[in-house]
CSV table of C-alpha atoms in Angstrom, one decimal:
chain,number,residue,atom,x,y,z
A,1,UNK,CA,25.6,-45.7,-21.6
A,2,UNK,CA,24.0,-42.7,-24.5
A,3,UNK,CA,21.3,-44.9,-26.0
A,4,UNK,CA,19.8,-46.1,-22.1
A,5,UNK,CA,20.1,-42.2,-21.3
A,6,UNK,CA,17.9,-41.6,-23.8
A,7,UNK,CA,15.5,-44.5,-23.7
A,8,UNK,CA,15.1,-43.2,-20.2
A,9,UNK,CA,16.3,-39.4,-19.7
A,10,UNK,CA,13.8,-38.6,-22.6
A,11,UNK,CA,10.4,-39.7,-21.6
A,12,UNK,CA,11.3,-39.0,-17.8
A,13,UNK,CA,11.8,-35.2,-19.1
A,14,UNK,CA,8.5,-34.8,-21.1
A,15,UNK,CA,6.9,-36.1,-18.0
A,16,UNK,CA,8.3,-33.5,-16.2
A,17,UNK,CA,7.6,-30.6,-19.1
A,18,UNK,CA,4.6,-31.7,-19.3
A,19,UNK,CA,3.2,-32.0,-15.9
A,20,UNK,CA,4.9,-28.9,-14.7
A,21,UNK,CA,2.8,-27.7,-17.7
A,22,UNK,CA,-0.6,-29.0,-16.0
A,23,UNK,CA,0.0,-27.6,-12.8
A,24,UNK,CA,0.9,-23.6,-13.8
A,25,UNK,CA,-2.1,-23.6,-15.7
A,26,UNK,CA,-4.2,-25.8,-12.7
A,27,UNK,CA,-2.4,-24.8,-9.6
A,28,UNK,CA,-5.2,-25.6,-7.5
A,29,UNK,CA,-4.0,-29.7,-8.3
A,30,UNK,CA,-1.6,-28.6,-5.8
A,31,UNK,CA,-1.6,-25.4,-3.7
A,32,UNK,CA,-4.3,-23.5,-1.5
A,33,UNK,CA,-5.4,-20.2,-3.4
A,34,UNK,CA,-3.5,-17.5,-0.9
A,35,UNK,CA,-6.4,-15.2,0.4
A,36,UNK,CA,-6.2,-11.8,0.8
A,37,UNK,CA,-9.9,-10.1,1.3
A,38,UNK,CA,-8.8,-7.1,-1.9
A,39,UNK,CA,-8.3,-7.1,-5.3
A,40,UNK,CA,-6.1,-4.6,-5.4
A,41,UNK,CA,-6.2,-2.5,-8.8
A,42,UNK,CA,-6.0,0.5,-7.9
A,43,UNK,CA,-3.1,1.4,-5.1
A,44,UNK,CA,-1.2,4.6,-4.0
A,45,UNK,CA,1.6,5.2,-4.1
A,46,UNK,CA,2.9,7.5,-0.6
A,47,UNK,CA,-0.8,8.1,-1.1
A,48,UNK,CA,-1.2,9.6,-3.9
A,49,UNK,CA,2.5,11.3,-3.9
A,50,UNK,CA,1.5,13.5,-7.2
A,51,UNK,CA,-1.8,14.9,-6.0
A,52,UNK,CA,-1.2,16.0,-2.6
A,53,UNK,CA,1.9,15.9,0.2
A,54,UNK,CA,2.9,12.3,0.4
A,55,UNK,CA,2.6,10.5,3.4
A,56,UNK,CA,0.2,12.7,4.6
A,57,UNK,CA,-3.3,12.1,6.0
A,58,UNK,CA,-4.5,14.6,3.4
A,59,UNK,CA,-3.1,12.6,0.8
A,60,UNK,CA,-4.1,9.7,2.7
A,61,UNK,CA,-7.7,10.6,2.5
A,62,UNK,CA,-7.9,11.6,-0.9
A,63,UNK,CA,-6.4,8.4,-1.9
A,64,UNK,CA,-9.0,7.1,-0.7
A,65,UNK,CA,-11.8,9.5,-1.4
A,66,UNK,CA,-10.8,8.2,-5.5
A,67,UNK,CA,-11.6,4.4,-4.7
A,68,UNK,CA,-7.9,3.3,-3.7
A,69,UNK,CA,-8.3,-0.4,-3.2
A,70,UNK,CA,-5.1,0.3,-1.3
A,71,UNK,CA,-2.1,2.5,0.3
A,72,UNK,CA,1.3,3.0,-0.3
A,73,UNK,CA,3.0,4.2,2.9
A,74,UNK,CA,6.3,4.2,4.7
A,75,UNK,CA,7.5,3.7,8.3
A,76,UNK,CA,10.1,5.1,10.7
A,77,UNK,CA,10.8,5.2,14.2
A,78,UNK,CA,11.6,7.9,16.5
A,79,UNK,CA,13.9,8.9,19.2
A,80,UNK,CA,11.6,8.8,21.3
A,81,UNK,CA,9.4,5.6,20.1
A,82,UNK,CA,6.7,6.6,18.2
A,83,UNK,CA,5.7,4.6,15.0
A,84,UNK,CA,5.9,8.3,11.5
A,85,UNK,CA,4.7,7.7,8.3
A,86,UNK,CA,7.9,9.1,6.1
A,87,UNK,CA,9.5,7.5,3.5
A,88,UNK,CA,13.1,8.9,4.4
A,89,UNK,CA,14.8,9.0,7.3
A,90,UNK,CA,16.5,12.0,6.6
A,91,UNK,CA,14.4,14.6,6.2
A,92,UNK,CA,16.1,17.4,3.6
A,93,UNK,CA,14.6,16.2,0.7
A,94,UNK,CA,10.8,16.7,2.2
A,95,UNK,CA,11.6,19.3,5.1
A,96,UNK,CA,14.7,21.0,4.1
A,97,UNK,CA,16.3,20.6,7.3
A,98,UNK,CA,18.8,18.2,7.3
A,99,UNK,CA,17.9,16.5,10.6
A,100,UNK,CA,16.9,12.7,11.4
A,101,UNK,CA,14.2,11.0,11.8
A,102,UNK,CA,16.0,7.9,14.7
A,103,UNK,CA,17.9,12.0,16.3
A,104,UNK,CA,14.2,13.5,16.4
A,105,UNK,CA,11.2,13.7,19.1
A,106,UNK,CA,8.1,13.7,17.7
A,107,UNK,CA,6.9,16.5,18.8
A,108,UNK,CA,10.1,18.0,16.9
A,109,UNK,CA,9.6,16.9,13.5
A,110,UNK,CA,9.2,19.7,10.8
A,111,UNK,CA,7.0,20.3,8.8
A,112,UNK,CA,6.9,19.1,4.7
A,113,UNK,CA,7.7,21.9,1.9
A,114,UNK,CA,4.9,23.5,0.9
A,115,UNK,CA,5.7,21.8,-2.5
A,116,UNK,CA,7.3,18.3,-2.5
A,117,UNK,CA,8.9,16.8,-6.6
A,118,UNK,CA,7.1,13.8,-7.3
A,119,UNK,CA,10.0,11.2,-7.0
A,120,UNK,CA,8.7,8.9,-10.5
A,121,UNK,CA,7.5,12.6,-12.3
A,122,UNK,CA,10.4,14.6,-12.2
A,123,UNK,CA,9.3,18.3,-12.6
A,124,UNK,CA,6.1,17.7,-11.2
A,125,UNK,CA,5.1,19.2,-8.0
A,126,UNK,CA,2.1,18.3,-5.6
A,127,UNK,CA,1.0,20.6,-2.9
A,128,UNK,CA,-1.5,20.5,-0.8
A,129,UNK,CA,-2.6,22.3,3.0
A,130,UNK,CA,-1.9,19.1,5.6
A,131,UNK,CA,2.4,19.1,5.6
A,132,UNK,CA,2.7,17.0,9.0
A,133,UNK,CA,4.8,13.8,8.9
A,134,UNK,CA,1.5,11.9,10.6
A,135,UNK,CA,1.8,8.6,13.8
A,136,UNK,CA,1.3,5.2,11.5
A,137,UNK,CA,-1.6,4.7,14.9
A,138,UNK,CA,-3.1,7.9,13.6
A,139,UNK,CA,-3.3,6.3,9.6
A,140,UNK,CA,-4.5,3.0,10.6
A,141,UNK,CA,-8.0,5.2,13.3
A,142,UNK,CA,-8.8,6.9,10.8
A,143,UNK,CA,-9.5,4.3,8.5
A,144,UNK,CA,-9.8,1.6,10.5
A,145,UNK,CA,-10.7,-0.5,7.3
A,146,UNK,CA,-8.4,-0.3,4.3
A,147,UNK,CA,-6.1,-2.6,3.4
A,148,UNK,CA,-2.2,-1.1,3.9
A,149,UNK,CA,0.9,-1.4,2.4
A,150,UNK,CA,3.7,-1.1,5.2
A,151,UNK,CA,7.2,-0.5,3.9
A,152,UNK,CA,9.9,-1.1,6.7
A,153,UNK,CA,12.9,1.6,5.7
A,154,UNK,CA,15.0,0.4,8.1
A,155,UNK,CA,16.4,-3.2,9.9
A,156,UNK,CA,15.4,-1.9,13.2
A,157,UNK,CA,13.8,-4.4,15.5
A,158,UNK,CA,12.0,-1.7,17.5
A,159,UNK,CA,10.8,-0.6,15.1
A,160,UNK,CA,9.4,-3.3,13.4
A,161,UNK,CA,7.8,-5.0,16.9
A,162,UNK,CA,5.6,-1.5,17.0
A,163,UNK,CA,4.5,-2.3,13.7
A,164,UNK,CA,2.7,-5.5,14.4
A,165,UNK,CA,2.0,-4.3,17.7
A,166,UNK,CA,-0.4,-1.6,16.5
A,167,UNK,CA,-1.1,-4.0,13.4
A,168,UNK,CA,-2.5,-6.1,16.6
A,169,UNK,CA,-4.3,-3.3,18.3
A,170,UNK,CA,-6.4,-2.2,16.1
A,171,UNK,CA,-6.4,-5.9,14.4
A,172,UNK,CA,-6.0,-5.4,11.0
A,173,UNK,CA,-3.2,-8.5,10.3
A,174,UNK,CA,-5.7,-9.4,6.9
A,175,UNK,CA,-5.4,-6.5,6.1
A,176,UNK,CA,-2.0,-5.2,6.7
A,177,UNK,CA,0.9,-6.1,4.1
A,178,UNK,CA,4.6,-6.6,5.3
A,179,UNK,CA,6.8,-4.9,2.6
A,180,UNK,CA,10.2,-4.8,2.9
A,181,UNK,CA,12.8,-5.1,-0.4
A,182,UNK,CA,15.1,-6.8,2.2
A,183,UNK,CA,15.0,-10.6,2.7
A,184,UNK,CA,16.2,-10.3,7.0
A,185,UNK,CA,14.6,-7.4,7.2
A,186,UNK,CA,10.6,-9.2,5.9
A,187,UNK,CA,12.4,-12.1,7.9
A,188,UNK,CA,11.7,-10.1,10.9
A,189,UNK,CA,8.2,-8.8,10.1
A,190,UNK,CA,7.1,-11.6,9.2
A,191,UNK,CA,8.1,-13.6,12.8
A,192,UNK,CA,7.0,-10.4,14.9
A,193,UNK,CA,3.5,-11.0,13.1
A,194,UNK,CA,2.7,-14.3,11.3
A,195,UNK,CA,-1.0,-13.5,10.1
A,196,UNK,CA,0.4,-10.6,8.2
A,197,UNK,CA,0.5,-10.7,3.6
A,198,UNK,CA,3.8,-9.6,2.9
A,199,UNK,CA,5.5,-9.2,-0.3
A,200,UNK,CA,8.5,-10.5,-2.5
A,201,UNK,CA,11.7,-9.8,-1.8
A,202,UNK,CA,14.0,-9.1,-4.2
A,203,UNK,CA,16.4,-12.5,-3.0
A,204,UNK,CA,13.1,-14.0,-3.5
A,205,UNK,CA,11.7,-12.3,-6.4
A,206,UNK,CA,14.9,-13.4,-8.1
A,207,UNK,CA,14.3,-16.9,-6.8
A,208,UNK,CA,10.7,-16.8,-8.0
A,209,UNK,CA,12.0,-16.4,-11.5
A,210,UNK,CA,14.0,-18.4,-11.7
A,211,UNK,CA,12.2,-21.5,-10.7
A,212,UNK,CA,9.7,-19.9,-13.5
A,213,UNK,CA,11.8,-20.8,-16.3
A,214,UNK,CA,13.4,-24.1,-15.6
A,215,UNK,CA,9.5,-25.0,-14.6
A,216,UNK,CA,10.2,-26.1,-11.0
A,217,UNK,CA,7.8,-23.2,-9.9
A,218,UNK,CA,4.6,-25.0,-10.2
A,219,UNK,CA,5.6,-27.2,-8.1
A,220,UNK,CA,7.2,-25.2,-5.4
A,221,UNK,CA,4.4,-24.0,-2.3
A,222,UNK,CA,4.8,-19.4,-1.8
A,223,UNK,CA,4.1,-18.2,0.8
A,224,UNK,CA,4.9,-14.8,0.1
A,225,UNK,CA,0.8,-12.7,-1.0
A,226,UNK,CA,2.1,-9.8,-3.7
A,227,UNK,CA,4.4,-9.3,-6.1
A,228,UNK,CA,5.3,-6.4,-6.7
A,229,UNK,CA,8.0,-4.8,-8.9
A,230,UNK,CA,8.2,-2.2,-11.3
A,231,UNK,CA,7.5,-1.9,-14.5
A,232,UNK,CA,10.7,-1.7,-17.1
A,233,UNK,CA,9.2,1.0,-19.4
A,234,UNK,CA,9.5,3.6,-17.1
A,235,UNK,CA,13.3,3.4,-16.6
A,236,UNK,CA,15.4,5.5,-18.0
A,237,UNK,CA,12.7,7.1,-18.2
A,238,UNK,CA,10.7,8.8,-14.9
A,239,UNK,CA,12.5,6.2,-13.0
A,240,UNK,CA,16.6,6.0,-12.8
A,241,UNK,CA,18.8,3.2,-11.4
A,242,UNK,CA,21.7,4.2,-13.5
A,243,UNK,CA,22.3,7.1,-15.6
A,244,UNK,CA,20.9,7.2,-19.4
A,245,UNK,CA,22.5,6.2,-22.5
A,246,UNK,CA,23.4,2.7,-23.4
A,247,UNK,CA,23.9,0.6,-20.9
A,248,UNK,CA,20.3,2.2,-19.0
A,249,UNK,CA,18.5,1.3,-22.2
A,250,UNK,CA,20.5,-1.9,-22.7
A,251,UNK,CA,18.8,-2.4,-18.8
A,252,UNK,CA,15.5,-1.4,-19.7
A,253,UNK,CA,15.5,-3.7,-22.7
A,254,UNK,CA,17.0,-6.9,-20.4
A,255,UNK,CA,15.2,-6.0,-17.6
A,256,UNK,CA,11.9,-6.0,-19.8
A,257,UNK,CA,12.3,-9.2,-21.4
A,258,UNK,CA,12.7,-11.3,-18.7
A,259,UNK,CA,9.9,-10.5,-16.2
A,260,UNK,CA,7.7,-9.6,-18.2
A,261,UNK,CA,5.5,-12.6,-18.8
A,262,UNK,CA,2.3,-13.5,-18.9
A,263,UNK,CA,2.4,-16.3,-18.3
A,264,UNK,CA,4.1,-16.9,-15.1
A,265,UNK,CA,1.8,-13.3,-13.8
A,266,UNK,CA,-1.8,-15.7,-14.4
A,267,UNK,CA,-0.1,-18.8,-12.0
A,268,UNK,CA,0.4,-16.5,-9.4
A,269,UNK,CA,-2.5,-15.1,-9.9
A,270,UNK,CA,-4.4,-18.1,-10.0
A,271,UNK,CA,-2.4,-19.6,-6.7
A,272,UNK,CA,-3.9,-15.6,-4.8
A,273,UNK,CA,-0.6,-14.0,-5.5
A,274,UNK,CA,-1.5,-10.5,-6.6
A,275,UNK,CA,1.0,-9.0,-9.1
A,276,UNK,CA,1.3,-5.1,-8.0
A,277,UNK,CA,3.7,-2.8,-10.7
A,278,UNK,CA,4.9,0.9,-9.8
A,279,UNK,CA,4.8,3.3,-10.1
A,280,UNK,CA,2.7,4.1,-13.3
A,281,UNK,CA,1.4,7.6,-14.2
A,282,UNK,CA,0.9,8.0,-17.5
A,283,UNK,CA,-2.5,6.5,-18.8
A,284,UNK,CA,-0.4,4.5,-21.5
A,285,UNK,CA,2.4,3.0,-18.3
A,286,UNK,CA,-1.7,1.8,-17.7
A,287,UNK,CA,-2.7,0.8,-20.4
A,288,UNK,CA,0.7,-0.8,-20.9
A,289,UNK,CA,1.0,-2.9,-17.2
A,290,UNK,CA,-2.3,-3.9,-17.3
A,291,UNK,CA,-1.7,-5.7,-20.6
A,292,UNK,CA,0.5,-8.0,-18.8
A,293,UNK,CA,-2.0,-9.4,-17.4
A,294,UNK,CA,-1.3,-8.0,-13.8
A,295,UNK,CA,-3.6,-7.2,-10.4
A,296,UNK,CA,-3.2,-3.9,-10.2
A,297,UNK,CA,-1.3,-0.3,-10.7
A,298,UNK,CA,0.9,1.8,-7.9
A,299,UNK,CA,0.5,5.4,-8.8
A,300,UNK,CA,1.0,8.9,-7.5
A,301,UNK,CA,-0.8,10.1,-8.9
A,302,UNK,CA,-5.0,8.0,-7.7
A,303,UNK,CA,-7.2,10.2,-9.7
A,304,UNK,CA,-6.1,9.2,-13.3
A,305,UNK,CA,-6.0,5.9,-12.3
A,306,UNK,CA,-9.6,6.1,-11.2
A,307,UNK,CA,-10.3,7.3,-14.8
A,308,UNK,CA,-8.3,4.7,-16.8
A,309,UNK,CA,-10.0,2.2,-14.5
A,310,UNK,CA,-13.5,3.4,-14.9
A,311,UNK,CA,-13.5,4.5,-18.6
A,312,UNK,CA,-12.0,0.0,-18.4
A,313,UNK,CA,-15.1,-2.1,-17.1
A,314,UNK,CA,-14.4,-4.8,-18.2
A,315,UNK,CA,-11.1,-4.7,-17.3
A,316,UNK,CA,-11.8,-3.9,-13.7
A,317,UNK,CA,-14.1,-6.0,-13.2
A,318,UNK,CA,-12.4,-9.1,-14.7
């Protein structure tokens, strides 16, 4: 029994490993690459919340002036059914007033603070002349051709449908991306507008990582167009999933070891799936991220990233 298992099992395992290796390096033999109109090297997080007040039209205009390839923003729904651009549902951090967007009419929403701390650069503050919470429709009107990553911040069927309707209305399904880390929310998003590309949820991201390690990923169809993930080295420095200390450092090292795989990112790239690392605000982080061969970087400082990309033209033109 053992002899026959070795006789037939080892060759079969060898064929499987060889085929997996071949398809990992040449995925076009089995899969048609996904196609997004723009290679998103430069992504502006909340419109570039380190240089202007986050998620305002002024921030988006500034990011656009820096040649950003993709705006990243967040959406909620007001009591009177207006889709607004705001990261938080509760506005205390952003406005100083403890009110919820879902319980407030659009016209009654308060202005953002005069200055706001940058979430991924603790101790740093942004300023600007625009403090108004904009409607998503205003953003579509002002930037009709600029790709936008739209993160749905809550499991709200009405919000999802209204975003889908706005995307249809402004004919921008091909350059608008569904984003949520929640698997069920993303399923609803895709049902509301099947033409829009979308990111990996956390659940799907873990699945893809496991498939990669067992060699099955090259055989499996993938419908997502973007993998958005944190750069592990910012953990316990600008991003704090848990308190600083031994366990936080251990989590950062483990996450780095398991996820930062150049061959994985290259395989996804070859399948037309762009890999974006967030949220990076220092040149050393830009350097590290692009070293892994990722598609692009999400930043709070659009001018810093623009300066970095302009000083590395061969990288930018790859």
